[in-house]
XYZ file of C-alpha atoms in Angstrom:
554
model
C 67.350 72.460 4.929
C 64.053 71.535 3.936
C 63.897 69.407 0.585
C 67.999 69.687 -0.282
C 68.342 68.522 3.505
C 70.406 65.564 2.811
C 72.743 67.490 0.160
C 73.163 70.432 3.230
C 73.956 67.680 5.483
C 76.426 66.164 3.165
C 78.272 69.404 3.032
C 79.169 69.910 6.385
C 80.317 66.449 7.215
C 84.149 65.832 7.831
C 83.236 62.123 7.297
C 86.189 61.005 4.797
C 86.365 58.286 2.519
C 89.174 57.138 3.667
C 88.232 57.211 7.074
C 85.071 55.232 6.081
C 87.394 52.333 4.252
C 90.207 52.589 7.279
C 87.444 51.861 9.718
C 85.683 48.997 7.511
C 88.898 47.787 6.804
C 89.771 47.324 10.550
C 86.184 46.056 11.243
C 85.796 48.424 14.153
C 82.283 49.928 12.439
C 79.414 48.141 13.383
C 77.744 48.735 9.911
C 74.375 48.149 11.413
C 71.809 50.362 13.088
C 70.500 50.434 16.698
C 67.264 49.387 14.947
C 68.845 45.831 13.931
C 69.364 45.139 17.900
C 66.220 46.106 18.886
C 64.437 43.666 16.382
C 66.616 41.013 17.556
C 65.189 41.602 21.023
C 61.993 41.784 19.849
C 61.773 37.940 18.146
C 64.270 36.110 20.989
C 62.184 37.846 23.992
C 59.605 39.565 23.443
C 57.821 40.075 26.255
C 61.375 41.049 28.246
C 61.395 44.497 29.797
C 63.276 47.224 27.725
C 62.248 50.113 29.412
C 61.202 50.299 33.681
C 61.188 54.235 34.100
C 59.185 56.999 36.635
C 57.175 59.178 34.954
C 56.374 62.288 37.340
C 54.430 64.303 34.774
C 51.958 61.114 34.966
C 52.960 60.330 38.252
C 53.218 56.422 37.948
C 55.588 53.772 36.854
C 55.836 53.036 33.313
C 57.099 49.545 31.568
C 57.502 48.577 27.683
C 58.484 45.306 26.570
C 61.065 45.176 23.832
C 58.084 43.909 21.167
C 56.398 46.929 22.499
C 58.984 49.334 22.544
C 59.234 47.937 18.627
C 55.895 48.515 18.178
C 55.414 51.799 19.271
C 58.473 53.108 17.459
C 57.429 51.894 14.256
C 53.717 53.443 15.045
C 55.682 56.659 15.524
C 57.641 56.704 12.406
C 54.375 56.465 10.508
C 53.166 59.128 12.150
C 55.943 60.974 11.719
C 55.616 60.322 7.491
C 51.859 61.414 7.582
C 53.180 64.857 8.621
C 55.884 65.165 5.550
C 58.924 64.415 7.990
C 61.496 63.139 4.982
C 64.691 61.598 5.192
C 67.539 63.999 6.303
C 65.385 65.973 8.413
C 65.264 67.165 11.685
C 62.891 66.019 14.758
C 63.755 68.041 17.701
C 62.036 66.837 21.250
C 62.474 68.101 24.496
C 62.145 64.580 26.506
C 62.749 63.907 30.058
C 63.961 60.278 31.158
C 61.089 58.744 29.093
C 59.987 55.876 27.352
C 58.663 57.573 24.530
C 62.490 59.225 24.363
C 64.051 56.272 23.076
C 60.693 55.564 20.608
C 61.170 58.278 19.414
C 64.815 57.686 18.326
C 64.103 54.404 17.163
C 61.193 55.899 15.126
C 63.284 58.567 13.550
C 66.172 55.645 12.735
C 63.385 53.675 10.943
C 62.412 56.653 8.577
C 66.136 58.438 8.328
C 65.307 61.632 10.006
C 67.409 62.801 12.714
C 66.945 62.916 15.913
C 67.730 66.448 18.047
C 67.078 65.693 21.609
C 67.078 68.926 23.736
C 67.622 69.273 27.831
C 64.399 69.941 29.311
C 65.579 72.631 31.333
C 65.560 74.700 28.419
C 63.953 77.464 27.832
C 63.133 80.393 25.665
C 66.443 81.351 24.773
C 67.975 77.822 24.395
C 64.918 76.873 21.976
C 64.776 79.905 20.010
C 68.590 79.393 18.692
C 68.493 75.606 18.581
C 65.449 75.304 16.244
C 65.705 77.498 13.882
C 69.253 76.393 13.689
C 68.622 73.331 13.100
C 65.078 74.062 10.877
C 63.247 71.630 12.686
C 59.832 70.855 11.081
C 58.259 68.851 14.080
C 58.864 69.370 17.857
C 57.569 67.435 20.674
C 57.616 68.269 24.566
C 55.512 67.083 27.919
C 52.755 69.438 28.598
C 54.234 69.839 32.280
C 57.233 69.151 33.838
C 58.700 69.964 37.141
C 55.702 72.613 37.185
C 56.766 74.096 34.346
C 54.395 74.673 31.120
C 56.171 73.466 28.354
C 53.096 73.722 25.648
C 52.851 77.327 26.831
C 56.434 78.096 26.480
C 56.984 76.831 22.613
C 53.311 78.334 21.237
C 54.953 81.275 22.311
C 58.154 80.505 19.878
C 56.430 79.219 17.319
C 56.345 82.585 15.878
C 59.632 83.089 14.973
C 59.944 79.643 13.956
C 58.696 79.706 10.290
C 60.381 76.157 9.585
C 58.576 74.613 12.421
C 55.480 73.191 11.295
C 53.832 70.471 13.705
C 54.064 70.685 17.869
C 53.139 67.627 20.040
C 52.590 67.156 23.375
C 52.757 64.358 25.487
C 49.480 64.973 27.767
C 48.259 67.260 25.457
C 44.463 67.804 23.902
C 42.913 67.879 20.277
C 45.302 68.300 17.589
C 48.265 68.829 19.483
C 48.014 65.264 21.547
C 50.777 63.507 20.842
C 49.518 60.120 22.361
C 46.452 60.772 19.539
C 48.771 61.227 16.573
C 51.748 58.627 17.263
C 50.299 56.230 19.898
C 46.570 55.490 20.039
C 46.175 55.558 16.255
C 47.362 51.665 14.653
C 49.155 53.369 11.537
C 50.524 49.736 10.818
C 47.027 48.949 9.733
C 46.859 51.686 7.078
C 50.492 52.112 5.583
C 52.521 48.883 4.686
C 55.499 49.774 7.454
C 57.916 47.297 5.698
C 57.678 49.191 2.329
C 58.302 52.440 4.044
C 60.873 51.651 6.438
C 62.787 49.705 3.514
C 62.741 52.510 1.517
C 63.915 55.541 4.267
C 66.476 53.324 6.104
C 69.348 54.746 6.780
C 72.879 54.293 6.028
C 75.288 53.396 8.723
C 76.667 56.451 7.741
C 74.134 58.697 7.449
C 74.070 61.609 10.176
C 71.184 60.369 12.892
C 72.094 62.144 15.531
C 72.052 66.168 16.118
C 72.799 67.246 19.893
C 74.150 70.705 20.787
C 77.315 70.811 23.437
C 76.590 71.417 26.870
C 77.139 75.148 26.603
C 79.835 74.913 29.425
C 82.387 77.535 27.599
C 79.722 79.509 25.631
C 77.443 79.352 22.442
C 76.794 75.624 21.743
C 77.466 74.008 18.384
C 75.453 71.166 17.060
C 77.202 67.710 16.602
C 76.796 64.925 14.262
C 76.750 61.770 15.048
C 76.618 58.317 12.545
C 75.177 55.023 13.666
C 78.781 54.108 12.494
C 80.584 56.843 15.212
C 77.560 55.888 17.955
C 77.229 51.893 18.056
C 81.127 51.929 17.691
C 81.542 54.287 20.847
C 79.138 52.188 22.572
C 80.911 48.905 22.018
C 84.122 50.009 23.316
C 82.879 51.273 26.281
C 80.779 47.951 26.725
C 83.971 45.974 26.346
C 86.161 48.259 28.627
C 83.255 48.399 31.989
C 82.544 44.903 31.303
C 78.714 45.362 30.638
C 76.614 42.455 29.571
C 73.168 41.354 28.674
C 72.994 39.785 32.752
C 73.569 43.952 33.738
C 70.883 46.156 34.761
C 71.425 49.916 33.162
C 70.259 52.569 35.632
C 69.990 56.495 33.769
C 69.147 59.190 36.357
C 71.521 61.657 33.850
C 69.406 63.404 31.189
C 68.836 61.066 28.229
C 69.342 64.375 26.073
C 72.971 64.804 27.542
C 75.570 62.506 25.454
C 76.019 60.563 28.734
C 72.396 58.934 28.801
C 71.932 58.954 25.065
C 74.783 56.385 24.785
C 75.771 55.040 28.341
C 72.194 54.810 29.126
C 69.898 54.437 25.776
C 72.036 53.201 23.272
C 74.234 50.385 26.182
C 70.782 49.219 26.946
C 69.454 48.311 23.797
C 72.678 47.230 22.113
C 72.716 44.565 25.302
C 69.149 43.816 25.374
C 68.988 43.620 28.937
C 66.709 46.430 31.075
C 67.078 50.562 30.732
C 65.718 51.827 34.146
C 65.141 55.320 34.083
C 64.718 58.465 36.634
C 63.251 61.487 35.235
C 63.751 63.864 38.025
C 67.052 63.551 40.618
C 66.784 62.542 43.624
C 69.234 60.773 45.609
C 66.666 59.063 47.546
C 64.653 57.982 45.053
C 67.629 56.541 43.040
C 68.844 54.518 45.445
C 64.797 52.861 45.687
C 65.797 52.675 41.574
C 68.916 50.335 42.479
C 66.679 48.845 45.280
C 63.440 47.560 43.409
C 65.060 46.956 39.833
C 68.496 45.355 41.227
C 70.867 47.966 39.274
C 74.403 46.404 38.681
C 75.639 49.811 36.658
C 75.471 53.514 36.171
C 77.205 56.505 34.470
C 76.463 60.110 35.620
C 78.795 63.083 36.494
C 80.254 63.988 40.113
C 77.143 65.542 41.622
C 74.808 62.700 41.373
C 77.584 60.446 42.728
C 78.314 62.188 45.519
C 74.164 62.974 46.722
C 74.107 58.891 46.277
C 76.943 57.973 48.201
C 75.924 60.779 51.172
C 72.223 59.725 51.262
C 70.877 58.315 54.215
C 68.105 55.980 52.358
C 70.970 53.860 51.393
C 71.010 52.236 55.032
C 67.953 51.369 54.754
C 67.824 49.816 50.636
C 69.404 47.285 49.237
C 72.255 48.046 47.354
C 73.916 45.028 47.135
C 73.275 44.262 42.899
C 75.212 47.655 42.200
C 78.530 47.020 41.229
C 79.618 50.049 39.089
C 79.508 53.963 39.026
C 81.206 55.691 36.195
C 81.745 58.854 37.088
C 82.539 61.476 33.898
C 82.642 64.786 33.222
C 84.459 66.120 36.100
C 87.077 65.231 38.588
C 85.824 63.247 41.816
C 87.502 63.988 44.843
C 89.474 61.469 46.599
C 87.440 61.835 49.602
C 84.469 60.729 47.583
C 85.493 58.081 46.222
C 86.099 56.981 49.412
C 83.028 57.435 50.660
C 81.232 56.109 47.643
C 83.239 53.027 47.805
C 82.003 52.162 50.822
C 78.432 53.615 51.154
C 77.500 51.601 47.672
C 79.779 48.603 47.978
C 80.517 49.599 44.004
C 83.205 49.455 42.147
C 83.520 53.537 41.418
C 85.483 54.482 37.919
C 86.856 57.777 36.421
C 86.202 58.964 32.653
C 86.603 61.361 30.430
C 84.359 62.246 27.053
C 83.249 64.551 24.839
C 79.957 65.220 22.950
C 82.136 65.089 19.724
C 83.893 61.531 20.887
C 81.627 59.796 23.206
C 83.790 58.184 26.144
C 87.538 57.983 25.440
C 89.491 57.133 28.552
C 87.961 55.373 31.533
C 89.904 53.866 34.772
C 89.517 50.150 34.700
C 88.036 47.902 36.397
C 90.327 46.411 39.754
C 92.749 49.475 38.852
C 94.727 50.756 42.469
C 92.544 53.625 44.184
C 95.872 55.811 43.230
C 94.229 55.689 39.769
C 90.837 56.282 40.508
C 92.162 59.408 43.212
C 94.330 61.016 40.388
C 93.305 60.103 36.693
C 90.685 60.145 34.671
C 91.267 56.932 33.135
C 93.556 55.307 30.438
C 92.371 55.319 26.483
C 89.548 52.798 25.855
C 90.472 50.083 23.178
C 90.819 51.805 19.322
C 91.006 55.181 20.914
C 93.873 57.226 21.629
C 94.858 60.382 23.710
C 98.136 62.384 23.620
C 99.203 65.825 25.037
C 101.085 68.717 23.080
C 102.350 71.771 23.582
C 101.781 74.995 22.031
C 103.288 74.349 18.829
C 101.407 70.902 18.173
C 104.439 68.626 19.893
C 104.220 65.572 21.971
C 105.464 66.229 25.596
C 106.966 63.888 28.087
C 104.948 61.870 30.602
C 103.168 64.413 33.660
C 103.910 67.350 31.369
C 101.061 69.701 31.023
C 99.664 70.402 27.572
C 96.552 70.727 25.301
C 94.607 66.879 24.983
C 94.143 65.591 22.078
C 91.816 62.795 21.130
C 91.019 60.058 18.046
C 87.892 57.748 18.810
C 86.347 55.222 16.417
C 83.300 57.036 17.038
C 84.763 60.612 16.212
C 81.946 63.175 15.033
C 81.220 63.696 11.986
C 80.980 67.290 12.037
C 79.328 70.690 13.518
C 75.899 71.678 12.268
C 76.727 74.566 9.062
C 80.169 74.961 11.074
C 82.222 73.052 9.209
C 84.726 75.280 10.031
C 84.649 75.310 13.812
C 86.414 71.703 13.784
C 89.949 71.577 15.210
C 92.320 68.971 14.329
C 96.288 68.361 13.918
C 97.063 65.481 11.820
C 94.180 63.458 12.580
C 93.806 64.688 15.893
C 90.529 66.368 17.382
C 91.523 69.556 19.860
C 89.323 68.539 22.730
C 89.704 72.189 24.564
C 91.265 70.481 27.708
C 94.485 70.721 28.965
C 95.602 67.677 30.840
C 98.814 65.252 31.768
C 99.192 62.026 30.872
C 101.456 60.045 33.397
C 104.024 56.897 32.309
C 100.818 54.108 32.413
C 99.400 55.921 30.226
C 96.600 57.696 32.517
C 95.130 61.395 31.637
C 94.452 63.857 34.512
C 91.983 66.775 32.960
C 93.615 70.060 34.387
C 90.939 72.271 33.159
C 89.507 74.285 30.274
C 91.897 75.872 28.080
C 89.494 79.299 28.632
C 89.598 78.139 31.977
C 93.107 77.881 33.006
C 94.235 80.922 35.527
C 97.789 81.990 34.404
C 99.155 83.907 37.564
C 102.082 86.358 37.227
C 102.823 83.496 34.077
C 102.794 80.581 36.862
C 99.873 78.654 35.212
C 98.138 77.629 38.588
C 97.084 74.028 38.578
C 92.971 74.879 39.451
C 91.859 71.306 39.414
C 93.947 70.196 42.612
C 93.204 73.087 44.515
C 89.181 72.703 43.995
C 90.152 69.065 44.886
C 91.559 70.250 48.348
C 89.129 72.747 48.906
C 86.422 69.880 48.142
C 88.134 68.146 51.107
C 87.019 70.806 53.658
C 84.118 69.850 55.790
C 82.177 73.000 54.977
C 82.480 72.798 51.291
C 79.263 71.677 49.622
C 80.795 72.275 45.556
C 83.507 74.408 44.501
C 85.099 76.215 40.758
C 88.247 78.833 40.681
C 88.083 80.908 37.579
C 90.418 84.023 36.505
C 89.695 87.500 37.615
C 91.432 90.085 35.677
C 94.334 92.322 37.420
C 96.508 94.944 35.599
C 99.715 94.004 37.748
C 99.638 90.113 37.417
C 97.334 89.492 34.414
C 95.025 87.278 36.341
C 94.528 86.011 39.670
C 92.275 83.332 40.925
C 88.510 83.403 42.389
C 87.395 80.251 44.405
C 83.346 80.176 44.069
C 82.071 78.129 46.779
C 78.579 76.247 47.925
C 78.602 75.573 51.329
C 76.913 72.365 52.889
C 73.802 73.447 54.878
C 74.459 75.469 58.303
C 77.950 75.400 57.312
C 80.465 78.764 57.997
C 83.133 79.277 55.544
C 85.866 82.261 55.635
C 88.422 83.508 53.572
C 91.088 83.240 56.221
C 89.596 79.502 56.575
C 90.012 78.501 53.087
C 93.963 79.902 53.129
C 94.735 78.382 56.762
C 93.004 74.933 55.331
C 94.892 75.198 51.842
C 98.366 76.279 53.906
C 97.810 73.320 56.070
C 97.483 70.688 53.043
C 101.396 71.924 51.825
C 99.794 73.795 48.882
C 102.630 76.560 47.567
C 101.038 80.023 48.038
C 101.663 80.645 44.578
C 98.463 78.691 44.341
C 95.945 80.304 47.138
C 92.575 81.718 45.468
C 92.880 85.329 45.787
C 89.184 86.426 46.058
C 86.283 84.150 47.949
C 82.867 84.405 46.722
C 80.090 82.471 48.476
C 77.026 80.931 46.092
C 73.716 79.407 46.965
C 73.450 78.012 44.577
C 75.923 77.106 40.757
C 74.901 77.639 37.431
C 75.055 74.076 35.743
C 74.118 72.094 33.036
C 71.683 69.482 33.353
C 74.409 66.475 33.407
C 75.802 68.623 36.281
C 78.833 70.467 35.175
C 79.415 73.986 36.392
C 79.183 76.196 34.128
C 82.659 78.217 34.405
C 81.955 80.909 31.445
C 79.213 82.335 34.089
C 81.331 82.224 36.775
C 84.031 84.307 34.737
C 82.043 86.733 33.345
C 80.902 87.156 37.200
C 84.393 87.403 38.215
C 85.347 90.278 35.678
C 83.860 92.386 37.459
C 86.107 91.584 41.035
C 88.936 93.347 42.053
C 91.235 92.852 45.005
């Protein structure tokens, strides 16, 4: 993008003036920046803790106040400008859940640069594509995280990344030291920051975030968001969940994923409350973080909830402050909700959303158990969902079809792929299959590419998986299609068993039949796995399982 970065991005956006005018007319877009909220808290309560996080690389808990967070963000921003970062250019960082992540995002906002967080688990293959595609000018990473040398990896990649001019390493040395360039040097004493930031301040409809899709269905796409799209969806989620400045936000899901970015970092900084971070997932550590910091709320995917609910450390931790766990990203088995409610003493909510549109549906606090168990929630205020058939026509309640959505926080385009956006009469094509009940609650039944069609019969994959989760030997399960000459497709169940447990094909069939399930829906093959391929947010990567199943025969 270079010198023409702003012009180039404008050609990629699907944001129209009509949409801007309509959102403003209804008062649905805040028309401000996250910076404004942080500035307010830094003035009103400068010593209040903004972020309290575990840093595994440094081996300590680190806290920053709101005044410190603002100061560091401004310091980093000036340091980026010193490197030649222009408004509209991309700054990428592979940052764990550390306070520097939030400071970097706020720094980019100060100078109109675009924040591009990438998952800490990504390696050469993913980064070589993502950094090149974004034409990243500055890249920041930790030196060592989870025993992996990130500095060595990026140095290996640099010869093939001609647009990458600067690399800085947290815990690095010499010219590559992040601390020396951005933290230790008092840039504010050398440069008139107020004048610089006034000149560079982005408009609320400027692109400020580039986030790649999680890759559950193949090659990731670069999702583009603005301040208006991000803040509006967070405010809608805040109101649905009933969160206030009295809450303490806990985020163990990576902030380089939209869940952690929006409903951890942005949510906490919008509320002006404390954000409690965990950089490496451990249910035992999470229970102690909730105990020590009096956490009240978190949002994460189902595996996080399962691990926490089953942790023996809950028996010795005081988690009485914890009142809400919103689980999004995968269906929640009924037995897990029952266990988590009993063990955590918290309201368990289910929800659905995407990188493109944020959290669109959730169950409501106080909803009956059946809604929590059997649905992914109802549309949040200023959001909408519908189910259509293959011709795009709306279908009756409880009829399966393609899920489409409208969101006040809908993204504004895919990086360099304006043609990749699929919409119908203003409705976004999510790629999910689902149904909506008479009360407006949706249930995701699978991805369009995940569906198993056996002899013309659609297999309800989610329902079969949910039933298998009830077997005492099953830790995790995913069902995908495998080719079949006669029927077109058959279903294969990939299963990870609990430690020391045995599970056979006959045991699987007996368990499903005993539940009253139709024989038509029974998987024809069982494949035991030691571990599932997952995204950093915990989603099983079914596209990898489908590739494996292509070679299976009966």
